[in-house]
PDB file of C-alpha atoms in Angstrom:
ATOM      1  CA  ALA A   1      -7.053  32.818  47.816  1.00 72.00           C
ATOM      2  CA  GLN A   2      -3.698  33.484  46.249  1.00 78.00           C
ATOM      3  CA  SER A   3      -2.807  36.693  44.474  1.00 86.00           C
ATOM      4  CA  VAL A   4       0.195  38.535  43.106  1.00 92.00           C
ATOM      5  CA  THR A   5       0.886  42.253  43.040  1.00 95.00           C
ATOM      6  CA  GLN A   6       3.620  43.783  40.936  1.00 96.00           C
ATOM      7  CA  LEU A   7       4.521  47.338  41.844  1.00 93.00           C
ATOM      8  CA  GLY A   8       5.086  49.486  38.784  1.00 91.00           C
ATOM      9  CA  SER A   9       3.695  48.645  35.371  1.00 93.00           C
ATOM     10  CA  HIS A  10       6.757  50.247  33.763  1.00 95.00           C
ATOM     11  CA  VAL A  11      10.349  50.439  34.954  1.00 97.00           C
ATOM     12  CA  SER A  12      13.091  52.251  33.072  1.00 97.00           C
ATOM     13  CA  VAL A  13      16.800  51.828  33.785  1.00 97.00           C
ATOM     14  CA  SER A  14      20.008  52.743  32.056  1.00 97.00           C
ATOM     15  CA  GLU A  15      22.204  50.070  30.567  1.00 97.00           C
ATOM     16  CA  GLY A  16      24.552  48.814  33.289  1.00 97.00           C
ATOM     17  CA  ALA A  17      22.285  49.936  36.122  1.00 98.00           C
ATOM     18  CA  LEU A  18      20.626  47.752  38.732  1.00 98.00           C
ATOM     19  CA  VAL A  19      17.306  46.199  37.810  1.00 98.00           C
ATOM     20  CA  LEU A  20      14.742  45.812  40.593  1.00 98.00           C
ATOM     21  CA  LEU A  21      11.250  44.549  39.820  1.00 98.00           C
ATOM     22  CA  ARG A  22       8.949  44.230  42.788  1.00 97.00           C
ATOM     23  CA  CYS A  23       6.505  41.448  43.541  1.00 96.00           C
ATOM     24  CA  ASN A  24       4.359  40.763  46.587  1.00 96.00           C
ATOM     25  CA  TYR A  25       2.121  37.792  46.993  1.00 93.00           C
ATOM     26  CA  SER A  26      -0.617  36.592  49.270  1.00 88.00           C
ATOM     27  CA  SER A  27      -1.068  32.950  50.016  1.00 78.00           C
ATOM     28  CA  SER A  28      -2.586  30.956  52.829  1.00 71.00           C
ATOM     29  CA  VAL A  29      -0.042  28.199  52.355  1.00 72.00           C
ATOM     30  CA  PRO A  30       3.651  28.242  51.494  1.00 71.00           C
ATOM     31  CA  PRO A  31       3.664  29.197  47.841  1.00 81.00           C
ATOM     32  CA  TYR A  32       5.642  28.211  44.838  1.00 89.00           C
ATOM     33  CA  LEU A  33       6.831  31.443  43.219  1.00 92.00           C
ATOM     34  CA  PHE A  34       8.041  32.120  39.715  1.00 94.00           C
ATOM     35  CA  TRP A  35       9.272  34.880  37.472  1.00 97.00           C
ATOM     36  CA  TYR A  36       8.577  34.645  33.770  1.00 96.00           C
ATOM     37  CA  VAL A  37       9.776  36.896  30.938  1.00 96.00           C
ATOM     38  CA  GLN A  38       7.882  37.656  27.751  1.00 93.00           C
ATOM     39  CA  TYR A  39       9.555  39.039  24.668  1.00 91.00           C
ATOM     40  CA  PRO A  40       7.421  40.589  21.920  1.00 85.00           C
ATOM     41  CA  ASN A  41       5.248  38.118  20.042  1.00 80.00           C
ATOM     42  CA  GLN A  42       6.416  35.211  22.161  1.00 84.00           C
ATOM     43  CA  GLY A  43       5.109  33.106  24.983  1.00 87.00           C
ATOM     44  CA  LEU A  44       6.314  33.319  28.550  1.00 92.00           C
ATOM     45  CA  GLN A  45       9.659  31.811  29.473  1.00 94.00           C
ATOM     46  CA  LEU A  46      10.679  30.795  32.948  1.00 94.00           C
ATOM     47  CA  LEU A  47      13.385  32.983  34.502  1.00 96.00           C
ATOM     48  CA  LEU A  48      13.556  31.366  37.914  1.00 95.00           C
ATOM     49  CA  LYS A  49      11.496  29.664  40.588  1.00 93.00           C
ATOM     50  CA  TYR A  50      11.298  29.273  44.324  1.00 91.00           C
ATOM     51  CA  THR A  51       9.805  26.137  45.792  1.00 86.00           C
ATOM     52  CA  THR A  52      11.626  25.199  48.995  1.00 82.00           C
ATOM     53  CA  GLY A  53      15.102  25.546  50.442  1.00 83.00           C
ATOM     54  CA  ALA A  54      17.425  28.449  49.740  1.00 86.00           C
ATOM     55  CA  THR A  55      15.530  31.726  49.672  1.00 89.00           C
ATOM     56  CA  LEU A  56      17.864  33.361  47.169  1.00 95.00           C
ATOM     57  CA  VAL A  57      17.343  31.763  43.803  1.00 95.00           C
ATOM     58  CA  LYS A  58      19.316  32.358  40.655  1.00 96.00           C
ATOM     59  CA  GLY A  59      17.890  32.177  37.194  1.00 95.00           C
ATOM     60  CA  ILE A  60      18.870  32.646  33.621  1.00 94.00           C
ATOM     61  CA  ASN A  61      20.445  35.762  32.117  1.00 93.00           C
ATOM     62  CA  GLY A  62      21.941  36.873  35.444  1.00 96.00           C
ATOM     63  CA  PHE A  63      18.643  37.416  37.242  1.00 97.00           C
ATOM     64  CA  GLU A  64      17.994  36.412  40.815  1.00 97.00           C
ATOM     65  CA  ALA A  65      15.173  36.761  43.311  1.00 97.00           C
ATOM     66  CA  GLU A  66      14.876  36.484  47.055  1.00 95.00           C
ATOM     67  CA  PHE A  67      11.918  34.959  48.838  1.00 93.00           C
ATOM     68  CA  LYS A  68      11.149  36.906  52.010  1.00 93.00           C
ATOM     69  CA  LYS A  69       8.343  35.267  53.911  1.00 90.00           C
ATOM     70  CA  SER A  70       8.113  38.025  56.513  1.00 90.00           C
ATOM     71  CA  GLU A  71       7.541  40.591  53.768  1.00 92.00           C
ATOM     72  CA  THR A  72       5.586  38.259  51.454  1.00 92.00           C
ATOM     73  CA  SER A  73       7.870  39.445  48.690  1.00 95.00           C
ATOM     74  CA  PHE A  74       9.756  37.897  45.814  1.00 96.00           C
ATOM     75  CA  HIS A  75      11.560  40.792  44.138  1.00 97.00           C
ATOM     76  CA  LEU A  76      13.573  40.219  40.974  1.00 98.00           C
ATOM     77  CA  THR A  77      17.006  41.797  40.580  1.00 98.00           C
ATOM     78  CA  LYS A  78      19.881  41.948  38.173  1.00 98.00           C
ATOM     79  CA  PRO A  79      23.075  43.846  39.023  1.00 97.00           C
ATOM     80  CA  SER A  80      23.675  45.276  35.561  1.00 97.00           C
ATOM     81  CA  ALA A  81      20.981  45.764  32.922  1.00 97.00           C
ATOM     82  CA  HIS A  82      21.603  44.882  29.321  1.00 97.00           C
ATOM     83  CA  MET A  83      19.668  46.155  26.329  1.00 96.00           C
ATOM     84  CA  SER A  84      18.484  42.622  25.653  1.00 95.00           C
ATOM     85  CA  ASP A  85      16.705  42.591  29.046  1.00 97.00           C
ATOM     86  CA  ALA A  86      13.991  44.876  27.707  1.00 96.00           C
ATOM     87  CA  ALA A  87      10.826  42.801  27.959  1.00 96.00           C
ATOM     88  CA  GLU A  88       7.711  42.220  30.058  1.00 95.00           C
ATOM     89  CA  TYR A  89       8.261  40.425  33.365  1.00 97.00           C
ATOM     90  CA  PHE A  90       5.591  38.503  35.216  1.00 96.00           C
ATOM     91  CA  CYS A  91       5.659  37.333  38.792  1.00 96.00           C
ATOM     92  CA  ALA A  92       3.510  34.273  39.434  1.00 94.00           C
ATOM     93  CA  VAL A  93       2.360  32.079  42.284  1.00 91.00           C
ATOM     94  CA  MET A  94       1.382  28.470  41.909  1.00 87.00           C
ATOM     95  CA  ARG A  95      -1.163  26.840  44.119  1.00 76.00           C
ATOM     96  CA  ASN A  96       0.444  23.559  45.127  1.00 65.00           C
ATOM     97  CA  THR A  97      -2.786  21.599  45.314  1.00 64.00           C
ATOM     98  CA  GLY A  98      -5.310  20.363  42.814  1.00 63.00           C
ATOM     99  CA  GLY A  99      -4.628  21.501  39.286  1.00 65.00           C
ATOM    100  CA  PHE A 100      -1.460  23.455  40.113  1.00 77.00           C
ATOM    101  CA  LYS A 101      -3.099  26.629  38.855  1.00 85.00           C
ATOM    102  CA  THR A 102      -0.624  29.454  38.331  1.00 89.00           C
ATOM    103  CA  ILE A 103      -1.754  33.022  38.908  1.00 90.00           C
ATOM    104  CA  PHE A 104       0.139  35.881  37.293  1.00 94.00           C
ATOM    105  CA  GLY A 105       0.724  39.446  38.334  1.00 94.00           C
ATOM    106  CA  ALA A 106      -0.149  42.257  35.966  1.00 94.00           C
ATOM    107  CA  GLY A 107       3.377  42.414  34.620  1.00 95.00           C
ATOM    108  CA  THR A 108       6.138  45.016  34.592  1.00 96.00           C
ATOM    109  CA  ARG A 109       7.553  46.278  31.353  1.00 96.00           C
ATOM    110  CA  LEU A 110      11.284  46.906  31.613  1.00 97.00           C
ATOM    111  CA  PHE A 111      12.835  49.562  29.405  1.00 97.00           C
ATOM    112  CA  VAL A 112      16.621  49.771  29.114  1.00 97.00           C
ATOM    113  CA  LYS A 113      18.153  53.041  27.929  1.00 96.00           C
ATOM    114  CA  ALA A 114      21.489  53.181  26.179  1.00 93.00           C
TER     115      ALA A 114
ATOM    116  CA  GLU B   1      14.691  20.990  24.152  1.00 70.00           C
ATOM    117  CA  PRO B   2      11.033  19.942  23.801  1.00 71.00           C
ATOM    118  CA  GLU B   3       8.571  22.762  23.432  1.00 92.00           C
ATOM    119  CA  VAL B   4       4.872  23.521  23.329  1.00 95.00           C
ATOM    120  CA  THR B   5       3.646  24.325  19.835  1.00 96.00           C
ATOM    121  CA  GLN B   6       0.504  26.233  18.943  1.00 96.00           C
ATOM    122  CA  THR B   7      -1.313  26.646  15.656  1.00 96.00           C
ATOM    123  CA  PRO B   8      -2.275  28.862  14.012  1.00 96.00           C
ATOM    124  CA  SER B   9      -0.142  31.796  15.081  1.00 95.00           C
ATOM    125  CA  HIS B  10      -2.875  34.199  14.016  1.00 96.00           C
ATOM    126  CA  GLN B  11      -6.578  33.547  13.516  1.00 97.00           C
ATOM    127  CA  VAL B  12      -9.064  36.072  12.212  1.00 98.00           C
ATOM    128  CA  THR B  13     -12.742  35.240  12.508  1.00 97.00           C
ATOM    129  CA  GLN B  14     -16.093  36.938  12.328  1.00 97.00           C
ATOM    130  CA  MET B  15     -18.242  37.444  15.376  1.00 97.00           C
ATOM    131  CA  GLY B  16     -20.459  34.443  16.000  1.00 97.00           C
ATOM    132  CA  GLN B  17     -18.177  31.972  14.285  1.00 98.00           C
ATOM    133  CA  GLU B  18     -16.620  28.964  15.982  1.00 98.00           C
ATOM    134  CA  VAL B  19     -12.845  28.749  16.313  1.00 98.00           C
ATOM    135  CA  ILE B  20     -10.569  25.950  17.413  1.00 97.00           C
ATOM    136  CA  LEU B  21      -7.115  26.751  18.716  1.00 98.00           C
ATOM    137  CA  ARG B  22      -4.661  23.899  18.677  1.00 97.00           C
ATOM    138  CA  CYS B  23      -1.758  23.000  20.906  1.00 97.00           C
ATOM    139  CA  VAL B  24       0.726  20.178  21.144  1.00 97.00           C
ATOM    140  CA  PRO B  25       2.020  20.040  24.721  1.00 96.00           C
ATOM    141  CA  ILE B  26       5.327  18.549  25.751  1.00 94.00           C
ATOM    142  CA  SER B  27       4.957  14.802  25.445  1.00 90.00           C
ATOM    143  CA  ASN B  28       5.724  13.684  29.007  1.00 89.00           C
ATOM    144  CA  HIS B  29       3.691  16.429  30.651  1.00 92.00           C
ATOM    145  CA  LEU B  30       0.467  15.575  32.453  1.00 90.00           C
ATOM    146  CA  TYR B  31      -1.232  18.918  33.051  1.00 91.00           C
ATOM    147  CA  PHE B  32      -2.410  21.240  30.314  1.00 94.00           C
ATOM    148  CA  TYR B  33      -3.602  24.812  30.500  1.00 95.00           C
ATOM    149  CA  TRP B  34      -5.051  27.630  28.496  1.00 97.00           C
ATOM    150  CA  TYR B  35      -4.367  31.245  29.379  1.00 97.00           C
ATOM    151  CA  ARG B  36      -5.544  34.430  27.725  1.00 97.00           C
ATOM    152  CA  GLN B  37      -3.858  37.815  27.422  1.00 93.00           C
ATOM    153  CA  ILE B  38      -5.916  40.700  26.126  1.00 93.00           C
ATOM    154  CA  LEU B  39      -3.665  43.318  24.540  1.00 87.00           C
ATOM    155  CA  GLY B  40      -1.805  45.242  27.216  1.00 81.00           C
ATOM    156  CA  GLN B  41      -3.417  43.354  30.058  1.00 85.00           C
ATOM    157  CA  LYS B  42      -2.464  40.575  32.402  1.00 88.00           C
ATOM    158  CA  VAL B  43      -2.178  36.884  31.657  1.00 93.00           C
ATOM    159  CA  GLU B  44      -5.456  35.305  32.776  1.00 94.00           C
ATOM    160  CA  PHE B  45      -6.063  31.688  33.658  1.00 94.00           C
ATOM    161  CA  LEU B  46      -8.822  29.989  31.689  1.00 96.00           C
ATOM    162  CA  VAL B  47      -8.675  26.278  32.400  1.00 95.00           C
ATOM    163  CA  SER B  48      -6.510  23.405  33.555  1.00 92.00           C
ATOM    164  CA  PHE B  49      -6.890  19.856  32.270  1.00 93.00           C
ATOM    165  CA  TYR B  50      -5.657  16.588  33.707  1.00 90.00           C
ATOM    166  CA  ASN B  51      -6.455  12.939  33.125  1.00 89.00           C
ATOM    167  CA  ASN B  52      -8.856  13.802  30.311  1.00 91.00           C
ATOM    168  CA  GLU B  53     -11.004  16.152  32.320  1.00 92.00           C
ATOM    169  CA  ILE B  54     -11.090  19.741  33.462  1.00 93.00           C
ATOM    170  CA  SER B  55      -9.473  20.094  36.878  1.00 89.00           C
ATOM    171  CA  GLU B  56     -10.212  23.783  37.292  1.00 90.00           C
ATOM    172  CA  LYS B  57     -11.701  26.642  35.291  1.00 92.00           C
ATOM    173  CA  SER B  58     -12.092  30.369  35.757  1.00 92.00           C
ATOM    174  CA  GLU B  59     -15.215  32.473  35.529  1.00 93.00           C
ATOM    175  CA  ILE B  60     -14.074  33.512  32.051  1.00 94.00           C
ATOM    176  CA  PHE B  61     -14.382  29.924  30.880  1.00 96.00           C
ATOM    177  CA  ASP B  62     -18.133  29.898  30.330  1.00 94.00           C
ATOM    178  CA  ASP B  63     -20.325  27.638  28.214  1.00 94.00           C
ATOM    179  CA  GLN B  64     -18.904  29.146  25.025  1.00 96.00           C
ATOM    180  CA  PHE B  65     -15.551  27.540  25.776  1.00 97.00           C
ATOM    181  CA  SER B  66     -14.577  23.904  25.719  1.00 97.00           C
ATOM    182  CA  VAL B  67     -11.332  21.939  25.747  1.00 97.00           C
ATOM    183  CA  GLU B  68     -10.494  18.550  24.412  1.00 95.00           C
ATOM    184  CA  ARG B  69      -7.587  16.187  24.103  1.00 93.00           C
ATOM    185  CA  PRO B  70      -8.787  14.218  21.103  1.00 86.00           C
ATOM    186  CA  ASP B  71      -5.688  12.035  20.811  1.00 87.00           C
ATOM    187  CA  GLY B  72      -2.447  11.482  22.672  1.00 78.00           C
ATOM    188  CA  SER B  73      -0.794  14.655  21.481  1.00 87.00           C
ATOM    189  CA  ASN B  74      -3.198  17.505  20.722  1.00 94.00           C
ATOM    190  CA  PHE B  75      -4.966  19.776  23.195  1.00 96.00           C
ATOM    191  CA  THR B  76      -7.594  22.111  21.762  1.00 97.00           C
ATOM    192  CA  LEU B  77      -9.577  25.120  22.886  1.00 98.00           C
ATOM    193  CA  LYS B  78     -12.891  25.717  21.147  1.00 98.00           C
ATOM    194  CA  ILE B  79     -14.847  28.932  21.305  1.00 98.00           C
ATOM    195  CA  ARG B  80     -18.334  28.147  20.106  1.00 96.00           C
ATOM    196  CA  SER B  81     -19.626  31.569  19.121  1.00 95.00           C
ATOM    197  CA  THR B  82     -16.952  34.222  19.215  1.00 97.00           C
ATOM    198  CA  LYS B  83     -17.522  37.724  20.534  1.00 96.00           C
ATOM    199  CA  LEU B  84     -15.513  40.861  19.918  1.00 97.00           C
ATOM    200  CA  GLU B  85     -14.189  40.700  23.461  1.00 96.00           C
ATOM    201  CA  ASP B  86     -12.674  37.279  22.802  1.00 97.00           C
ATOM    202  CA  SER B  87      -9.963  39.007  20.787  1.00 97.00           C
ATOM    203  CA  ALA B  88      -6.727  38.221  22.629  1.00 97.00           C
ATOM    204  CA  MET B  89      -3.579  36.144  22.648  1.00 96.00           C
ATOM    205  CA  TYR B  90      -4.327  32.619  23.755  1.00 97.00           C
ATOM    206  CA  PHE B  91      -1.472  30.689  25.312  1.00 96.00           C
ATOM    207  CA  CYS B  92      -1.323  26.985  25.822  1.00 97.00           C
ATOM    208  CA  ALA B  93       0.931  25.653  28.560  1.00 95.00           C
ATOM    209  CA  SER B  94       1.843  22.298  29.990  1.00 94.00           C
ATOM    210  CA  SER B  95       3.620  21.018  33.082  1.00 91.00           C
ATOM    211  CA  ARG B  96       4.632  17.794  34.753  1.00 87.00           C
ATOM    212  CA  GLY B  97       2.079  18.656  37.396  1.00 76.00           C
ATOM    213  CA  GLN B  98       4.369  18.763  40.386  1.00 70.00           C
ATOM    214  CA  GLY B  99       4.634  21.764  42.655  1.00 67.00           C
ATOM    215  CA  ASN B 100       8.157  22.570  41.583  1.00 73.00           C
ATOM    216  CA  SER B 101       7.372  22.099  37.917  1.00 83.00           C
ATOM    217  CA  PRO B 102       6.849  25.387  36.085  1.00 88.00           C
ATOM    218  CA  LEU B 103       4.595  25.982  33.134  1.00 91.00           C
ATOM    219  CA  HIS B 104       6.016  25.670  29.647  1.00 94.00           C
ATOM    220  CA  PHE B 105       4.257  28.025  27.246  1.00 94.00           C
ATOM    221  CA  GLY B 106       3.684  28.002  23.537  1.00 95.00           C
ATOM    222  CA  ASN B 107       4.144  31.177  21.509  1.00 93.00           C
ATOM    223  CA  GLY B 108       0.426  31.803  21.454  1.00 95.00           C
ATOM    224  CA  THR B 109      -2.368  32.266  18.953  1.00 97.00           C
ATOM    225  CA  ARG B 110      -3.499  35.802  18.302  1.00 96.00           C
ATOM    226  CA  LEU B 111      -7.263  35.667  17.862  1.00 98.00           C
ATOM    227  CA  THR B 112      -8.902  38.642  16.183  1.00 98.00           C
ATOM    228  CA  VAL B 113     -12.695  38.738  16.131  1.00 97.00           C
ATOM    229  CA  THR B 114     -14.188  41.240  13.685  1.00 97.00           C
TER     230      THR B 114
END
C-alpha cells in the first residue's frame, strides 16, 4: 500500500528565508510524486511533479523538490520565502496502475513572517 | 486554461436530506475523482470514475454515496441521506489518466449539514 507522511503540520519562516517542507512516502513500486498548494477557499493546484528522469524537479513560484529513492523522500524547498507563499502544502503519491488514485499527506501549513 | 468547475460553492442541508454536488471536468480528461476535506484535516480520496463506471472507491464511499456522469460534461456526487459528519469540502478532480498526468481540482463545494 502507498502512503505519504509530511513532517510538521505547521512551519513558520521569515520572509526571505529558506523554505523546507518534508515528505516521505512508502510505495512498493516506483511512485509518481506530487506537491500541491492550497490557498484559502480554493482547490489544490499542482506545484510540481516527479515521474521519471531527473530527480530534481522544478515547479512554479520558485519551488523545487528532489526525489531521493534511498531515503524515500520528496522534500519541497524554496530558497527565499515570500509572503504570498503562505498556504497549505500537500505531498501526494499516485499509484500508477488502475484508477491512478492519488493519496495525499496530511498537509503542512506554511506561515511567512514579515 | 481549461479548468474544473464545481457548483454550488456552498450547500447547506438538513440531516437526512439528499444532496447532489455537481462538477464539470476538463473536457478531454478521462478520469474523474471526488475527494473530501473535513475542516482542518487531510484530503481524503472518495472515488475514481472511468469509462462510465467506478474504478476504485474508499471505505468512506458507502451505500449513501453514488456518482454519475449523466451526460458528456457533468460528473455528480450524490449523498442520499446526509449525516452531520458529512459536513466537509468536497473537491472534484479530473486527469488524463496517465501516470504523469496530475489531478486538476475544482474550487470545491462546502457542504454544511445541520
